[in-house]
């Protein structure tokens, strides 16, 4: 066996030992020290712990074990032994696997894999501590220098691969650490602070490389680094996002100073940017120009001229001269410069950048700039649709590019015969906006002047219509070189200072313009406000009698202003929008000192309530803390001021509370539903909110049935406008009708194959002329026993039994028991209590909607684990009891006195009970084909059959339940037929197992 194989065997033994269980600290220190010593990473002060040294030389095969050792330390050593190593002051033995303190020649290889290894899960405190030291001690600039400019162990062919591995881990540090640690992430590893350090380190690396002689051979690796920064957001397209670090915002001052003072640094930057792909170069240039904060307008003062010249020199030194040879570079620059409106200052700077600062201007570059600016300026889209700001920007760029060229130059003379240019002048002159028209006039005059011809539209004097702006631009054009010829007072140092202070000036200007009513602005001579008779509250005196009513007196206006019902629409915009949920609750809480603002506050709460609740759904615990208070407040909110859309907005807010915070809002709503202080309308609102919120949680979608004939209804917005309250369809009933139709159709299709046609038509008349409803579909979630979900999320199936269905059923039984007890106690009293009176829960109208809501909720919970064992028997027991037994003693007495009233109650309640039974039976069939119900609860199945058979026979004989119209009759007939079909399917399937029945 060769020595190399011996070394490899000993290292692998150490690696396996580190991955296994280590009993003593001394054993661990020996393994760590011997491995570090072999790789020449052990600090001199810790050589005494190398009691079992490994001899031999390093080879490429052995070096490939370094990532394995790093992974073993992260996954097995640090989680168990880090506290003990810290206490014994031996933590250096683990840190040296990632942050070597020695110069053994392989530190570049160690660092290349260190970031990826330390980011292996779980990321705990030991990993974070070592990462902080690694980031501070070995940034990208030092790794690049160590890897490419020093003698190191990895061969040249492997260095590019190691650099890619390093950059992959280097840029993934903040995202991976923050995903694991969240708010506990150290500040140095947060996204903003970390990427800011990367940006500053990258600029330092470029400057250091510029001072080296052979920096050209590392351009590809350096370009890879720039590309990584681009893809990690260090070159944003705007400079207004404060939380996003920007490379140029952090380094522009240093880069400007270095490229203007060092030819080698300027050359490196220019060459480096030329190696970038076109999309990335455009992104970088856009970020550079955005961070330089260009001002709009045509300031002609000396300070502005100095800043423009200094910026132009900076761009020429950083990006390089454009000329007219590199068409790809021109295409990239054009897409940025002419793709948006930057402002006139950038246009002036670009012309200087292209023209250059030599005694002779770059005529070819100016000709190319003129040609490309003309393509945009003369396009029909730009003339017709561009805003005035961009019109001025492009006009400035074109005018100055022409003015910088010699009179009679070929590129200018070609414009006289250019059909595109001539047609564009005609389009400008026919434009409706005078300011845009003058853009065409101005360019035409400049071209004529440069070709020794005279053209004067004589429309530049006076104010308004941008005449002042064109006079300033004409002054720049007359000067010819736009301030390039300055007096002797120009100083490079002064220019640099002025440019560096530009951002602060712009910020101050923005503050002053955004607050025009401040005291400082008032001192600039605002005119005094004069008395205007129109502001008076006194009506005009009319000597002649008039048929019109007299103007209101001041006292009458005060009385009108005090009327809260007239303030809602007028004062709503004066109420600040709520930002926190506590503010939303305060808006609908009555306060004695603000009764006049109450309508406006209610309107603002209804307008902003739903969106605010949904925004707070996944943001902290604010919604959990305020959900109950908001639920109670909105349930009790009354439409005392006739606010437009009050019911719809209130309904949407309550549904949003159910969908966003069901654990708190739903129990509160159920408890309030069974309270005796609310009207039928409020109880209907609560039930509808429960159903709509559950629909959102369950992911139920509705698909409206499209008519096969031309619709005669109005357009949707007019249909909603003229729709009366009586025509408005209950969303719960609409959902339930689609669900029951789907259940019956499935059974009917199966029955058509088994029942003869004549018997089927005689026994089941299911089709009636009913209005088209929505077909309801529910997303079938994966059964928990089939596969383990990667992420745990709260769905309606998880919370339906505990928070929705069973609380409704259990609370109903408790309420029914209390009502029957109260009736029995007052049976012989002179003022007898009636539990099924108007406005009570046992009244047929409220009870029918209760059963319909429970049916829809049961349908949505079909995929719940508790559906078969808990929800099904509880719901069927409720349906059978409500459908077969009187809920109040008053029902029997009223039936004897008034058969019609009793019939109405019976029809409404029985239809709801049948529909609830149908939905539950259909769910049992879909889940297990009724096995659990038929075998474990056969008495319920037969009781439902008896209920459906009795109603179906009654309706088949032609007996109409009193109070049931065409639609109610059809609902009862369809529901009873559907129940019988479902029961027969289950009995036929499990008849052999139902021996005792």
mmCIF file of N, CA and C in Angstrom, residues 550-612:
data_model
loop_
_atom_site.group_PDB
_atom_site.id
_atom_site.type_symbol
_atom_site.label_atom_id
_atom_site.label_comp_id
_atom_site.label_asym_id
_atom_site.label_seq_id
_atom_site.Cartn_x
_atom_site.Cartn_y
_atom_site.Cartn_z
ATOM 1 N N UNK A 550 -86.151 80.994 -1.081
ATOM 2 C CA UNK A 550 -85.166 81.923 -0.517
ATOM 3 C C UNK A 550 -83.913 81.186 -0.090
ATOM 4 N N UNK A 551 -82.792 81.898 -0.106
ATOM 5 C CA UNK A 551 -81.528 81.308 0.331
ATOM 6 C C UNK A 551 -81.600 80.996 1.810
ATOM 7 N N UNK A 552 -80.960 79.928 2.261
ATOM 8 C CA UNK A 552 -81.015 79.590 3.693
ATOM 9 C C UNK A 552 -80.276 80.619 4.532
ATOM 10 N N UNK A 553 -80.801 80.879 5.686
ATOM 11 C CA UNK A 553 -80.169 81.808 6.611
ATOM 12 C C UNK A 553 -79.041 81.102 7.348
ATOM 13 N N UNK A 554 -78.117 81.841 7.989
ATOM 14 C CA UNK A 554 -77.022 81.199 8.752
ATOM 15 C C UNK A 554 -77.519 80.233 9.810
ATOM 16 N N UNK A 555 -78.620 80.567 10.491
ATOM 17 C CA UNK A 555 -79.128 79.661 11.526
ATOM 18 C C UNK A 555 -79.618 78.344 10.918
ATOM 19 N N UNK A 556 -80.258 78.438 9.743
ATOM 20 C CA UNK A 556 -80.707 77.218 9.073
ATOM 21 C C UNK A 556 -79.535 76.366 8.606
ATOM 22 N N UNK A 557 -78.473 77.018 8.124
ATOM 23 C CA UNK A 557 -77.284 76.268 7.705
ATOM 24 C C UNK A 557 -76.622 75.572 8.873
ATOM 25 N N UNK A 558 -76.629 76.198 10.039
ATOM 26 C CA UNK A 558 -76.059 75.557 11.218
ATOM 27 C C UNK A 558 -76.852 74.315 11.613
ATOM 28 N N UNK A 559 -78.181 74.413 11.530
ATOM 29 C CA UNK A 559 -79.003 73.252 11.851
ATOM 30 C C UNK A 559 -78.768 72.111 10.865
ATOM 31 N N UNK A 560 -78.601 72.469 9.576
ATOM 32 C CA UNK A 560 -78.329 71.435 8.578
ATOM 33 C C UNK A 560 -76.988 70.777 8.839
ATOM 34 N N UNK A 561 -76.001 71.600 9.226
ATOM 35 C CA UNK A 561 -74.665 71.051 9.480
ATOM 36 C C UNK A 561 -74.647 70.129 10.678
ATOM 37 N N UNK A 562 -75.572 70.363 11.627
ATOM 38 C CA UNK A 562 -75.599 69.524 12.816
ATOM 39 C C UNK A 562 -76.327 68.202 12.590
ATOM 40 N N UNK A 563 -76.997 68.063 11.461
ATOM 41 C CA UNK A 563 -77.726 66.824 11.176
ATOM 42 C C UNK A 563 -76.747 65.743 10.763
ATOM 43 N N UNK A 564 -76.551 64.687 11.555
ATOM 44 C CA UNK A 564 -75.529 63.676 11.217
ATOM 45 C C UNK A 564 -75.840 62.930 9.938
ATOM 46 N N UNK A 565 -77.112 62.805 9.588
ATOM 47 C CA UNK A 565 -77.446 62.029 8.387
ATOM 48 C C UNK A 565 -76.990 62.694 7.114
ATOM 49 N N UNK A 566 -76.702 64.018 7.167
ATOM 50 C CA UNK A 566 -76.247 64.731 5.975
ATOM 51 C C UNK A 566 -74.746 64.871 5.904
ATOM 52 N N UNK A 567 -74.036 64.351 6.882
ATOM 53 C CA UNK A 567 -72.594 64.554 6.944
ATOM 54 C C UNK A 567 -71.829 63.396 6.358
ATOM 55 N N UNK A 568 -72.446 62.206 6.209
ATOM 56 C CA UNK A 568 -71.696 61.002 5.842
ATOM 57 C C UNK A 568 -70.931 61.178 4.561
ATOM 58 N N UNK A 569 -71.617 61.558 3.502
ATOM 59 C CA UNK A 569 -70.914 61.679 2.225
ATOM 60 C C UNK A 569 -69.931 62.808 2.195
ATOM 61 N N UNK A 570 -70.205 63.900 2.956
ATOM 62 C CA UNK A 570 -69.369 65.084 2.885
ATOM 63 C C UNK A 570 -68.123 64.968 3.744
ATOM 64 N N UNK A 571 -68.251 64.310 4.894
ATOM 65 C CA UNK A 571 -67.144 64.269 5.837
ATOM 66 C C UNK A 571 -66.347 62.973 5.768
ATOM 67 N N UNK A 572 -66.766 62.017 4.934
ATOM 68 C CA UNK A 572 -66.086 60.720 4.933
ATOM 69 C C UNK A 572 -64.633 60.853 4.538
ATOM 70 N N UNK A 573 -64.362 61.749 3.599
ATOM 71 C CA UNK A 573 -62.980 61.887 3.141
ATOM 72 C C UNK A 573 -62.104 62.606 4.151
ATOM 73 N N UNK A 574 -62.714 63.275 5.166
ATOM 74 C CA UNK A 574 -61.923 63.968 6.166
ATOM 75 C C UNK A 574 -61.499 63.047 7.299
ATOM 76 N N UNK A 575 -62.103 61.891 7.380
ATOM 77 C CA UNK A 575 -61.724 60.918 8.412
ATOM 78 C C UNK A 575 -60.490 60.166 7.938
ATOM 79 N N UNK A 576 -59.422 60.122 8.732
ATOM 80 C CA UNK A 576 -58.216 59.397 8.280
ATOM 81 C C UNK A 576 -58.482 57.904 8.155
ATOM 82 N N UNK A 577 -57.851 57.304 7.170
ATOM 83 C CA UNK A 577 -58.005 55.870 6.977
ATOM 84 C C UNK A 577 -57.378 55.102 8.128
ATOM 85 N N UNK A 578 -58.033 54.039 8.589
ATOM 86 C CA UNK A 578 -57.433 53.251 9.679
ATOM 87 C C UNK A 578 -56.227 52.461 9.185
ATOM 88 N N UNK A 579 -55.198 52.452 9.993
ATOM 89 C CA UNK A 579 -53.973 51.716 9.689
ATOM 90 C C UNK A 579 -53.871 50.467 10.559
ATOM 91 N N UNK A 580 -54.374 50.552 11.770
ATOM 92 C CA UNK A 580 -54.355 49.428 12.695
ATOM 93 C C UNK A 580 -55.801 48.989 12.964
ATOM 94 N N UNK A 581 -55.952 47.756 13.387
ATOM 95 C CA UNK A 581 -57.287 47.221 13.634
ATOM 96 C C UNK A 581 -57.953 47.891 14.824
ATOM 97 N N UNK A 582 -57.156 48.362 15.770
ATOM 98 C CA UNK A 582 -57.744 49.076 16.898
ATOM 99 C C UNK A 582 -58.381 50.380 16.434
ATOM 100 N N UNK A 583 -57.768 51.032 15.446
ATOM 101 C CA UNK A 583 -58.369 52.243 14.884
ATOM 102 C C UNK A 583 -59.671 51.919 14.157
ATOM 103 N N UNK A 584 -59.718 50.783 13.476
ATOM 104 C CA UNK A 584 -60.952 50.364 12.811
ATOM 105 C C UNK A 584 -62.063 50.128 13.829
ATOM 106 N N UNK A 585 -61.718 49.529 14.952
ATOM 107 C CA UNK A 585 -62.724 49.306 15.994
ATOM 108 C C UNK A 585 -63.214 50.618 16.585
ATOM 109 N N UNK A 586 -62.323 51.586 16.733
ATOM 110 C CA UNK A 586 -62.720 52.887 17.282
ATOM 111 C C UNK A 586 -63.677 53.630 16.354
ATOM 112 N N UNK A 587 -63.562 53.387 15.034
ATOM 113 C CA UNK A 587 -64.425 54.103 14.093
ATOM 114 C C UNK A 587 -65.900 53.734 14.262
ATOM 115 N N UNK A 588 -66.184 52.532 14.701
ATOM 116 C CA UNK A 588 -67.586 52.106 14.835
ATOM 117 C C UNK A 588 -68.018 52.039 16.293
ATOM 118 N N UNK A 589 -67.206 52.587 17.172
ATOM 119 C CA UNK A 589 -67.564 52.668 18.584
ATOM 120 C C UNK A 589 -68.127 54.055 18.853
ATOM 121 N N UNK A 590 -69.298 54.111 19.402
ATOM 122 C CA UNK A 590 -69.967 55.387 19.630
ATOM 123 C C UNK A 590 -69.280 56.156 20.748
ATOM 124 N N UNK A 591 -68.971 57.423 20.454
ATOM 125 C CA UNK A 591 -68.391 58.316 21.439
ATOM 126 C C UNK A 591 -69.268 59.565 21.528
ATOM 127 N N UNK A 592 -69.585 59.969 22.742
ATOM 128 C CA UNK A 592 -70.539 61.054 22.937
ATOM 129 C C UNK A 592 -70.053 62.373 22.349
ATOM 130 N N UNK A 593 -68.769 62.642 22.420
ATOM 131 C CA UNK A 593 -68.260 63.927 21.956
ATOM 132 C C UNK A 593 -68.063 63.977 20.443
ATOM 133 N N UNK A 594 -68.283 62.877 19.726
ATOM 134 C CA UNK A 594 -68.081 62.871 18.269
ATOM 135 C C UNK A 594 -69.292 62.278 17.558
ATOM 136 N N UNK A 595 -70.478 62.551 18.053
ATOM 137 C CA UNK A 595 -71.681 62.012 17.435
ATOM 138 C C UNK A 595 -71.884 62.567 16.029
ATOM 139 N N UNK A 596 -71.457 63.816 15.799
ATOM 140 C CA UNK A 596 -71.650 64.408 14.485
ATOM 141 C C UNK A 596 -70.792 63.734 13.420
ATOM 142 N N UNK A 597 -69.629 63.214 13.797
ATOM 143 C CA UNK A 597 -68.732 62.538 12.857
ATOM 144 C C UNK A 597 -69.040 61.043 12.714
ATOM 145 N N UNK A 598 -70.020 60.575 13.464
ATOM 146 C CA UNK A 598 -70.281 59.137 13.479
ATOM 147 C C UNK A 598 -70.659 58.579 12.107
ATOM 148 N N UNK A 599 -71.507 59.255 11.303
ATOM 149 C CA UNK A 599 -71.797 58.698 9.965
ATOM 150 C C UNK A 599 -70.563 58.570 9.088
ATOM 151 N N UNK A 600 -69.717 59.611 9.111
ATOM 152 C CA UNK A 600 -68.499 59.538 8.298
ATOM 153 C C UNK A 600 -67.559 58.455 8.795
ATOM 154 N N UNK A 601 -67.477 58.278 10.103
ATOM 155 C CA UNK A 601 -66.621 57.234 10.658
ATOM 156 C C UNK A 601 -67.135 55.849 10.278
ATOM 157 N N UNK A 602 -68.464 55.671 10.334
ATOM 158 C CA UNK A 602 -69.027 54.383 9.936
ATOM 159 C C UNK A 602 -68.763 54.109 8.465
ATOM 160 N N UNK A 603 -68.906 55.140 7.636
ATOM 161 C CA UNK A 603 -68.675 54.952 6.208
ATOM 162 C C UNK A 603 -67.224 54.599 5.923
ATOM 163 N N UNK A 604 -66.285 55.250 6.607
ATOM 164 C CA UNK A 604 -64.870 54.934 6.429
ATOM 165 C C UNK A 604 -64.571 53.520 6.910
ATOM 166 N N UNK A 605 -65.164 53.114 8.029
ATOM 167 C CA UNK A 605 -64.926 51.760 8.542
ATOM 168 C C UNK A 605 -65.440 50.706 7.577
ATOM 169 N N UNK A 606 -66.622 50.954 7.004
ATOM 170 C CA UNK A 606 -67.173 49.988 6.051
ATOM 171 C C UNK A 606 -66.382 49.967 4.752
ATOM 172 N N UNK A 607 -65.839 51.104 4.354
ATOM 173 C CA UNK A 607 -65.097 51.185 3.101
ATOM 174 C C UNK A 607 -63.734 50.512 3.201
ATOM 175 N N UNK A 608 -63.061 50.677 4.326
ATOM 176 C CA UNK A 608 -61.687 50.182 4.464
ATOM 177 C C UNK A 608 -61.574 48.929 5.309
ATOM 178 N N UNK A 609 -62.663 48.482 5.906
ATOM 179 C CA UNK A 609 -62.575 47.381 6.866
ATOM 180 C C UNK A 609 -62.087 46.081 6.261
ATOM 181 N N UNK A 610 -62.691 45.657 5.169
ATOM 182 C CA UNK A 610 -62.337 44.357 4.591
ATOM 183 C C UNK A 610 -60.884 44.316 4.146
ATOM 184 N N UNK A 611 -60.428 45.343 3.422
ATOM 185 C CA UNK A 611 -59.046 45.337 2.932
ATOM 186 C C UNK A 611 -58.052 45.374 4.079
ATOM 187 N N UNK A 612 -58.353 46.130 5.143
ATOM 188 C CA UNK A 612 -57.440 46.199 6.286
ATOM 189 C C UNK A 612 -57.359 44.853 6.991
#
